[in-house]
Tab-separated table of C-alpha atoms in Angstrom:
chain	number	residue	atom	x	y	z
M	1	UNK	CA	15.004	-18.854	32.430
M	2	UNK	CA	17.803	-21.232	33.201
M	3	UNK	CA	15.713	-24.074	31.962
M	4	UNK	CA	14.775	-22.307	28.797
M	5	UNK	CA	18.521	-21.500	28.469
M	6	UNK	CA	19.675	-25.159	28.650
M	7	UNK	CA	17.159	-26.024	25.879
M	8	UNK	CA	18.497	-23.328	23.764
M	9	UNK	CA	22.235	-24.298	24.700
M	10	UNK	CA	22.820	-20.520	25.811
M	11	UNK	CA	23.324	-18.940	29.124
M	12	UNK	CA	20.533	-17.523	31.214
M	13	UNK	CA	21.836	-14.257	30.528
M	14	UNK	CA	21.582	-14.643	26.746
M	15	UNK	CA	17.736	-15.233	27.371
M	16	UNK	CA	17.493	-12.177	29.419
M	17	UNK	CA	19.244	-10.217	26.577
M	18	UNK	CA	16.645	-11.753	24.212
M	19	UNK	CA	13.840	-10.319	26.388
M	20	UNK	CA	15.511	-6.917	26.305
M	21	UNK	CA	16.654	-7.098	22.850
M	22	UNK	CA	13.539	-5.269	20.854
M	23	UNK	CA	14.311	-4.931	17.194
M	24	UNK	CA	17.826	-6.396	17.488
M	25	UNK	CA	16.789	-9.718	18.601
M	26	UNK	CA	18.500	-12.421	16.731
M	27	UNK	CA	16.051	-14.238	14.531
M	28	UNK	CA	17.682	-17.750	14.770
M	29	UNK	CA	17.622	-17.421	18.393
M	30	UNK	CA	14.130	-16.454	18.353
M	31	UNK	CA	13.092	-19.478	16.065
M	32	UNK	CA	14.985	-22.109	18.623
M	33	UNK	CA	13.268	-20.499	21.599
M	34	UNK	CA	9.786	-20.836	20.151
M	35	UNK	CA	10.488	-24.516	19.167
M	36	UNK	CA	11.841	-24.978	22.822
M	37	UNK	CA	8.653	-23.607	24.483
M	38	UNK	CA	6.086	-25.157	21.706
M	39	UNK	CA	5.149	-21.934	20.644
M	40	UNK	CA	4.869	-20.379	17.007
M	41	UNK	CA	7.758	-17.642	16.447
M	42	UNK	CA	5.021	-14.772	15.917
M	43	UNK	CA	3.458	-15.500	19.388
M	44	UNK	CA	6.516	-15.625	20.990
M	45	UNK	CA	7.466	-12.160	19.415
M	46	UNK	CA	4.480	-10.916	20.472
M	47	UNK	CA	4.778	-12.068	24.110
M	48	UNK	CA	8.152	-10.709	24.363
M	49	UNK	CA	7.056	-7.132	23.033
M	50	UNK	CA	9.424	-7.387	20.061
M	51	UNK	CA	8.398	-5.800	16.567
M	52	UNK	CA	10.050	-6.285	13.114
M	53	UNK	CA	12.677	-4.092	11.654
M	54	UNK	CA	11.456	-0.643	10.488
M	55	UNK	CA	10.734	-0.405	6.938
M	56	UNK	CA	13.082	1.991	4.772
M	57	UNK	CA	12.028	5.481	5.189
M	58	UNK	CA	10.496	6.870	2.255
M	59	UNK	CA	9.896	10.594	1.856
M	60	UNK	CA	6.921	11.563	-0.341
M	61	UNK	CA	7.602	14.184	-3.056
M	62	UNK	CA	4.023	15.524	-2.444
M	63	UNK	CA	2.505	18.364	-0.207
M	64	UNK	CA	3.735	18.537	3.581
M	65	UNK	CA	1.757	19.327	6.227
M	66	UNK	CA	1.486	19.722	10.018
M	67	UNK	CA	-0.392	16.275	10.516
M	68	UNK	CA	2.632	14.490	8.605
M	69	UNK	CA	5.816	16.422	9.551
M	70	UNK	CA	7.529	14.629	12.600
M	71	UNK	CA	9.354	17.773	14.005
M	72	UNK	CA	6.117	19.471	13.752
M	73	UNK	CA	3.958	17.055	15.399
M	74	UNK	CA	6.837	16.799	18.405
M	75	UNK	CA	6.615	20.766	18.715
M	76	UNK	CA	2.931	20.763	18.748
M	77	UNK	CA	2.843	17.928	21.317
M	78	UNK	CA	5.296	19.736	23.504
M	79	UNK	CA	3.160	23.015	23.388
M	80	UNK	CA	0.027	21.299	24.136
M	81	UNK	CA	1.644	19.531	27.121
M	82	UNK	CA	0.820	16.168	25.237
M	83	UNK	CA	-2.516	15.363	23.714
M	84	UNK	CA	-3.783	12.920	26.558
M	85	UNK	CA	-3.063	12.838	30.241
M	86	UNK	CA	0.796	11.610	30.561
M	87	UNK	CA	-0.346	9.081	33.308
M	88	UNK	CA	-2.835	7.335	30.960
M	89	UNK	CA	-0.452	7.165	28.099
M	90	UNK	CA	2.114	5.679	30.740
M	91	UNK	CA	-0.418	3.064	31.523
M	92	UNK	CA	-0.793	1.870	28.170
M	93	UNK	CA	2.633	2.057	27.379
M	94	UNK	CA	3.249	-0.230	30.582
M	95	UNK	CA	1.054	-2.605	29.264
M	96	UNK	CA	2.436	-2.801	25.802
M	97	UNK	CA	5.679	-3.309	27.444
M	98	UNK	CA	5.109	-5.820	30.415
M	99	UNK	CA	1.513	-7.381	30.296
M	100	UNK	CA	-0.608	-6.595	33.464
M	101	UNK	CA	-2.260	-9.174	35.648
M	102	UNK	CA	-5.728	-10.276	34.463
M	103	UNK	CA	-8.478	-7.898	36.029
M	104	UNK	CA	-10.834	-11.155	36.804
M	105	UNK	CA	-13.572	-8.769	35.417
M	106	UNK	CA	-16.969	-11.093	34.991
M	107	UNK	CA	-18.078	-8.996	31.935
M	108	UNK	CA	-17.625	-10.751	28.859
M	109	UNK	CA	-14.902	-9.632	26.598
M	110	UNK	CA	-17.315	-8.964	23.523
M	111	UNK	CA	-19.450	-6.549	25.737
M	112	UNK	CA	-15.939	-4.902	26.993
M	113	UNK	CA	-14.677	-4.643	23.455
M	114	UNK	CA	-18.073	-3.094	22.191
M	115	UNK	CA	-18.129	-0.576	25.201
M	116	UNK	CA	-14.385	0.204	24.510
M	117	UNK	CA	-15.170	1.121	20.913
M	118	UNK	CA	-18.131	3.222	21.743
M	119	UNK	CA	-15.751	5.291	24.171
M	120	UNK	CA	-13.785	5.815	21.185
M	121	UNK	CA	-16.747	6.410	18.803
M	122	UNK	CA	-17.987	9.247	21.771
M	123	UNK	CA	-14.450	11.097	21.622
M	124	UNK	CA	-13.841	9.670	25.380
M	125	UNK	CA	-10.246	9.045	24.541
M	126	UNK	CA	-9.008	9.551	27.993
M	127	UNK	CA	-11.636	6.924	29.519
M	128	UNK	CA	-10.861	4.531	26.883
M	129	UNK	CA	-6.830	5.141	27.648
M	130	UNK	CA	-7.518	4.105	31.134
M	131	UNK	CA	-9.608	1.205	30.440
M	132	UNK	CA	-7.060	-0.434	27.615
M	133	UNK	CA	-4.478	-1.952	30.046
M	134	UNK	CA	-7.134	-4.174	31.686
M	135	UNK	CA	-8.723	-4.950	28.549
M	136	UNK	CA	-5.553	-6.065	26.961
M	137	UNK	CA	-4.325	-8.218	29.994
M	138	UNK	CA	-8.036	-9.856	30.086
M	139	UNK	CA	-7.780	-10.490	26.401
M	140	UNK	CA	-4.159	-11.874	26.506
M	141	UNK	CA	-5.194	-14.307	29.406
M	142	UNK	CA	-8.345	-15.515	27.276
M	143	UNK	CA	-6.166	-16.091	24.435
M	144	UNK	CA	-3.542	-18.423	26.057
M	145	UNK	CA	-5.619	-21.274	24.807
M	146	UNK	CA	-4.772	-20.161	21.416
M	147	UNK	CA	-8.200	-20.350	20.251
M	148	UNK	CA	-8.961	-18.739	17.251
M	149	UNK	CA	-11.872	-16.629	18.401
M	150	UNK	CA	-9.920	-15.417	21.474
M	151	UNK	CA	-6.833	-14.610	19.499
M	152	UNK	CA	-9.162	-12.573	17.139
M	153	UNK	CA	-10.230	-10.734	20.178
M	154	UNK	CA	-6.933	-10.078	21.329
M	155	UNK	CA	-6.005	-8.694	17.977
M	156	UNK	CA	-9.132	-6.260	18.003
M	157	UNK	CA	-8.012	-5.130	21.488
M	158	UNK	CA	-4.742	-4.174	19.970
M	159	UNK	CA	-6.149	-2.512	17.060
M	160	UNK	CA	-8.413	-0.486	19.051
M	161	UNK	CA	-5.288	0.525	21.229
M	162	UNK	CA	-3.453	1.564	18.045
M	163	UNK	CA	-6.341	3.574	16.858
M	164	UNK	CA	-6.665	5.583	19.706
M	165	UNK	CA	-3.042	6.063	20.258
M	166	UNK	CA	-2.761	7.314	16.754
M	167	UNK	CA	-5.521	9.624	17.268
M	168	UNK	CA	-3.685	11.410	20.108
M	169	UNK	CA	-0.388	11.403	18.241
M	170	UNK	CA	1.400	8.588	20.401
M	171	UNK	CA	2.737	6.880	17.446
M	172	UNK	CA	5.476	4.406	18.715
M	173	UNK	CA	2.954	2.978	21.195
M	174	UNK	CA	0.495	2.869	18.149
M	175	UNK	CA	3.062	0.987	16.027
M	176	UNK	CA	3.781	-1.581	18.635
M	177	UNK	CA	-0.076	-2.176	19.163
M	178	UNK	CA	-0.640	-2.421	15.385
M	179	UNK	CA	2.258	-5.113	15.227
M	180	UNK	CA	0.596	-7.143	17.747
M	181	UNK	CA	-2.446	-6.582	16.020
M	182	UNK	CA	-1.317	-8.021	12.973
M	183	UNK	CA	0.526	-11.082	14.984
M	184	UNK	CA	-2.388	-12.388	16.406
M	185	UNK	CA	-4.898	-11.644	13.500
M	186	UNK	CA	-2.694	-13.878	11.310
M	187	UNK	CA	-2.706	-16.554	14.006
M	188	UNK	CA	-6.666	-16.392	14.230
M	189	UNK	CA	-7.291	-16.725	10.823
M	190	UNK	CA	-10.029	-14.165	10.899
M	191	UNK	CA	-9.540	-12.311	7.554
M	192	UNK	CA	-11.661	-9.384	9.097
M	193	UNK	CA	-9.189	-8.969	12.052
M	194	UNK	CA	-6.488	-9.109	9.910
M	195	UNK	CA	-7.995	-6.494	7.660
M	196	UNK	CA	-8.411	-4.453	10.730
M	197	UNK	CA	-4.963	-4.857	11.935
M	198	UNK	CA	-3.180	-4.353	8.534
M	199	UNK	CA	-5.301	-1.015	8.376
M	200	UNK	CA	-3.969	0.136	11.591
M	201	UNK	CA	-0.493	-0.640	10.823
M	202	UNK	CA	-0.769	1.077	7.531
M	203	UNK	CA	-2.093	4.249	9.153
M	204	UNK	CA	0.746	4.400	11.760
M	205	UNK	CA	3.264	3.790	9.074
M	206	UNK	CA	1.943	6.620	7.295
M	207	UNK	CA	2.254	8.763	10.418
M	208	UNK	CA	5.807	7.677	10.715
M	209	UNK	CA	6.782	8.717	7.150
M	210	UNK	CA	6.964	5.166	5.625
M	211	UNK	CA	4.518	5.718	2.706
M	212	UNK	CA	5.640	2.858	0.567
M	213	UNK	CA	5.686	0.302	3.585
M	214	UNK	CA	1.918	1.669	4.535
M	215	UNK	CA	0.833	1.162	0.971
M	216	UNK	CA	2.235	-2.402	0.613
M	217	UNK	CA	0.308	-3.503	4.091
M	218	UNK	CA	-2.919	-1.849	2.951
M	219	UNK	CA	-2.884	-3.441	-0.400
M	220	UNK	CA	-2.241	-6.886	0.874
M	221	UNK	CA	-5.309	-6.338	3.405
M	222	UNK	CA	-7.367	-5.271	0.211
M	223	UNK	CA	-6.510	-8.518	-1.635
M	224	UNK	CA	-7.136	-10.604	1.580
M	225	UNK	CA	-10.559	-9.044	1.961
M	226	UNK	CA	-11.548	-9.575	-1.871
M	227	UNK	CA	-10.507	-12.904	-1.441
M	228	UNK	CA	-13.275	-13.787	0.907
M	229	UNK	CA	-15.843	-13.139	-2.241
M	230	UNK	CA	-17.409	-10.204	-0.480
M	231	UNK	CA	-20.476	-12.541	0.091
M	232	UNK	CA	-21.842	-10.523	3.282
M	233	UNK	CA	-22.382	-6.800	4.060
M	234	UNK	CA	-19.539	-7.183	6.608
M	235	UNK	CA	-17.039	-8.378	4.137
M	236	UNK	CA	-18.326	-5.454	1.681
M	237	UNK	CA	-17.828	-2.928	4.403
M	238	UNK	CA	-14.501	-4.240	5.043
M	239	UNK	CA	-13.454	-4.009	1.390
M	240	UNK	CA	-14.788	-0.474	1.017
M	241	UNK	CA	-13.021	0.672	4.177
M	242	UNK	CA	-9.776	-1.062	2.713
M	243	UNK	CA	-10.151	0.872	-0.531
M	244	UNK	CA	-10.664	4.276	1.328
M	245	UNK	CA	-7.436	3.613	3.541
M	246	UNK	CA	-5.568	2.699	0.244
M	247	UNK	CA	-6.673	5.862	-1.448
M	248	UNK	CA	-5.774	8.055	1.540
M	249	UNK	CA	-2.484	6.379	1.846
M	250	UNK	CA	-1.836	6.731	-1.884
M	251	UNK	CA	-2.629	10.426	-1.570
M	252	UNK	CA	-0.374	11.158	1.135
M	253	UNK	CA	2.654	9.380	-1.123
M	254	UNK	CA	1.494	11.643	-3.965
M	255	UNK	CA	0.342	9.040	-6.151
M	256	UNK	CA	-2.708	10.698	-7.608
M	257	UNK	CA	-3.960	8.348	-9.958
M	258	UNK	CA	-3.871	5.524	-7.492
M	259	UNK	CA	-5.575	7.724	-4.952
M	260	UNK	CA	-8.415	8.656	-7.216
M	261	UNK	CA	-8.944	5.199	-8.649
M	262	UNK	CA	-9.295	3.676	-5.283
M	263	UNK	CA	-11.709	6.476	-3.982
M	264	UNK	CA	-13.768	5.819	-6.925
M	265	UNK	CA	-13.786	2.105	-6.671
M	266	UNK	CA	-14.399	2.582	-2.797
M	267	UNK	CA	-17.682	4.690	-3.601
M	268	UNK	CA	-18.912	2.033	-5.992
M	269	UNK	CA	-18.265	-0.823	-3.606
M	270	UNK	CA	-20.041	1.441	-0.479
M	271	UNK	CA	-23.067	2.001	-3.096
M	272	UNK	CA	-25.210	-0.549	-1.699
M	273	UNK	CA	-24.231	-0.485	2.055
M	274	UNK	CA	-26.574	0.893	4.556
M	275	UNK	CA	-26.755	4.351	5.713
M	276	UNK	CA	-26.708	3.145	9.123
M	277	UNK	CA	-24.712	-0.044	9.633
M	278	UNK	CA	-25.973	-2.646	12.287
M	279	UNK	CA	-24.658	-2.159	15.865
M	280	UNK	CA	-21.135	-3.605	16.319
M	281	UNK	CA	-19.942	-4.039	12.963
M	282	UNK	CA	-16.180	-3.854	12.846
M	283	UNK	CA	-16.053	-1.668	9.515
M	284	UNK	CA	-19.133	0.592	10.114
M	285	UNK	CA	-18.799	2.085	6.400
M	286	UNK	CA	-21.411	4.189	4.823
M	287	UNK	CA	-21.634	5.995	1.490
M	288	UNK	CA	-21.413	9.312	3.286
M	289	UNK	CA	-18.135	8.068	5.190
M	290	UNK	CA	-16.672	7.362	1.791
M	291	UNK	CA	-17.661	10.842	0.915
M	292	UNK	CA	-15.687	11.988	3.913
M	293	UNK	CA	-12.603	10.034	2.911
M	294	UNK	CA	-12.937	11.830	-0.575
M	295	UNK	CA	-12.518	15.225	1.355
M	296	UNK	CA	-9.284	14.003	2.896
M	297	UNK	CA	-7.869	12.290	-0.183
M	298	UNK	CA	-8.072	15.776	-2.025
M	299	UNK	CA	-6.579	17.656	0.798
M	300	UNK	CA	-3.859	15.093	0.953
M	301	UNK	CA	-3.273	15.730	-2.804
M	302	UNK	CA	-2.995	19.523	-2.124
M	303	UNK	CA	-6.281	20.139	-4.006
M	304	UNK	CA	-8.270	22.161	-1.338
M	305	UNK	CA	-10.973	23.163	-4.022
M	306	UNK	CA	-11.771	19.877	-4.639
M	307	UNK	CA	-11.555	18.811	-1.037
M	308	UNK	CA	-14.267	21.658	-0.211
M	309	UNK	CA	-16.574	20.540	-3.250
M	310	UNK	CA	-16.444	16.864	-2.113
M	311	UNK	CA	-17.730	18.003	1.217
M	312	UNK	CA	-20.586	20.261	0.253
M	313	UNK	CA	-23.223	17.409	0.565
M	314	UNK	CA	-21.962	16.137	3.786
M	315	UNK	CA	-24.093	16.871	7.002
M	316	UNK	CA	-23.703	15.779	10.509
M	317	UNK	CA	-26.646	13.784	10.536
M	318	UNK	CA	-25.192	11.301	8.168
M	319	UNK	CA	-22.669	10.081	10.781
M	320	UNK	CA	-23.750	8.089	13.976
M	321	UNK	CA	-21.011	8.908	16.159
M	322	UNK	CA	-19.728	12.061	17.864
M	323	UNK	CA	-16.161	11.259	16.562
M	324	UNK	CA	-17.372	10.954	12.744
M	325	UNK	CA	-19.393	14.140	13.219
M	326	UNK	CA	-16.339	16.069	14.736
M	327	UNK	CA	-14.006	14.530	11.975
M	328	UNK	CA	-16.188	15.757	9.206
M	329	UNK	CA	-15.702	19.029	10.677
M	330	UNK	CA	-11.871	18.911	10.994
M	331	UNK	CA	-11.532	17.456	7.672
M	332	UNK	CA	-13.492	20.391	6.003
M	333	UNK	CA	-11.418	22.816	8.497
M	334	UNK	CA	-8.441	21.517	7.322
M	335	UNK	CA	-9.252	22.191	3.721
M	336	UNK	CA	-10.440	25.790	4.285
M	337	UNK	CA	-7.065	26.329	6.034
M	338	UNK	CA	-5.046	24.737	3.006
M	339	UNK	CA	-7.096	27.152	0.855
M	340	UNK	CA	-5.958	30.323	3.132
M	341	UNK	CA	-9.598	30.919	4.560
M	342	UNK	CA	-9.375	31.614	8.357
M	343	UNK	CA	-12.990	32.519	8.781
M	344	UNK	CA	-14.041	29.140	7.406
M	345	UNK	CA	-11.655	27.245	9.159
M	346	UNK	CA	-12.686	28.549	12.531
M	347	UNK	CA	-16.221	28.088	11.665
M	348	UNK	CA	-15.598	24.444	10.966
M	349	UNK	CA	-13.413	23.809	13.746
M	350	UNK	CA	-15.836	25.488	16.497
M	351	UNK	CA	-18.495	23.045	15.111
M	352	UNK	CA	-16.140	20.043	15.717
M	353	UNK	CA	-15.646	21.460	19.116
M	354	UNK	CA	-19.309	21.545	19.896
M	355	UNK	CA	-19.888	17.782	18.856
M	356	UNK	CA	-16.769	16.364	19.786
M	357	UNK	CA	-14.196	18.377	21.929
M	358	UNK	CA	-11.654	15.657	21.489
M	359	UNK	CA	-11.243	16.011	17.802
M	360	UNK	CA	-9.590	19.327	18.299
M	361	UNK	CA	-8.009	19.012	21.861
M	362	UNK	CA	-6.600	15.603	21.290
M	363	UNK	CA	-5.174	15.834	17.703
M	364	UNK	CA	-2.035	17.578	17.510
M	365	UNK	CA	-2.370	18.718	13.946
M	366	UNK	CA	-5.729	20.271	14.577
M	367	UNK	CA	-4.776	21.943	17.906
M	368	UNK	CA	-1.721	23.276	15.843
M	369	UNK	CA	-4.298	24.694	13.329
M	370	UNK	CA	-6.054	26.694	16.487
M	371	UNK	CA	-2.684	28.088	17.347
M	372	UNK	CA	-1.761	29.361	14.102
M	373	UNK	CA	-5.455	31.020	13.919
M	374	UNK	CA	-4.649	32.753	17.551
M	375	UNK	CA	-1.420	33.889	16.272
M	376	UNK	CA	-2.160	35.027	12.681
M	377	UNK	CA	-5.912	35.844	12.766
M	378	UNK	CA	-6.840	36.637	16.295
M	379	UNK	CA	-9.692	39.150	15.030
M	380	UNK	CA	-11.291	36.557	12.704
M	381	UNK	CA	-15.065	35.883	13.980
M	382	UNK	CA	-15.018	32.704	16.103
M	383	UNK	CA	-11.291	32.494	16.862
M	384	UNK	CA	-11.566	33.647	20.269
M	385	UNK	CA	-14.061	31.228	21.161
M	386	UNK	CA	-12.367	28.297	19.440
M	387	UNK	CA	-8.934	29.192	21.267
M	388	UNK	CA	-10.647	29.170	24.659
M	389	UNK	CA	-12.571	25.885	23.894
M	390	UNK	CA	-9.415	24.319	22.757
M	391	UNK	CA	-7.389	25.277	25.517
M	392	UNK	CA	-4.659	27.053	23.663
M	393	UNK	CA	-2.635	29.487	25.587
M	394	UNK	CA	-0.316	32.141	24.385
């Protein structure tokens, strides 16, 4: 620390303050520090755990719901006793704040990343949260040589961390992980890693009530993927996924024209993709997946009837993982709830519990619907069973 302070012509205390500065870090000092240690500024920012300044908060004019209302989310998380075990969330938070030592695991990182993704797909969020600190530490250690492939793997690990933290409603941690994923993806030069990171960042920005910033990031990712020429199925899948996310982001911002235009374009882009994507594909988008996004887009626009119509042709068998099967049911459940149909809501959420319990237990907004069913419609068929399965208490 004293050596770095000397090269920066400042005290060791100033360097220490830089390490603790968070979003208030002085940009000129950061640049000087990066030059002094021979490291690109973005990587120094990531290694110190710093993030960019938050975007201006923009409140959408469109329909508001429990999933997007910060106060509502905090209330639900408190009522549920948090969506995931506190110790596991703390472990990931500690890893994001201060990199753990490498585990020394002999298993190749690609295999471990694939296994971690399978845990998410299986709805095993607690197991994934438990494994993430070691996975991130080992990916970080492997990336210290600044090789592009290793940096892309590290970006992928952070993207996965952001995905699961968003799923369980831990948005501050998800934002930090997404920021790191963006930095390392940019340094890796991989357009697909960059697309994955930009998608996660746009999603968490949306949850943090910054739809304009979310839309800006995802549109930039769409352009970068499109610039690849879409010569492979993997690139076409990434493009379709970016369009789906763009559509939903626009819907949350109440931009109906943009939302509907983008989801139609996504359906066109996914038209020739296989119904069962190859193992390990970064963006395993299928025509059915676009159909499910269409349900969510209409729900976000406040059009429950159109959301239900869009989902009439969807079946569990069209989705390969428990997480996606469960998501199909919860998205349809949200649409029925928006329409005021308690019995159909309970039926869909029960179906979600049966294929992927975490889709109901770990998501604060869905857990909240179950709580409202319990308090407002306790005699509706299936509500008692659903309440018991979700762990909702009076």
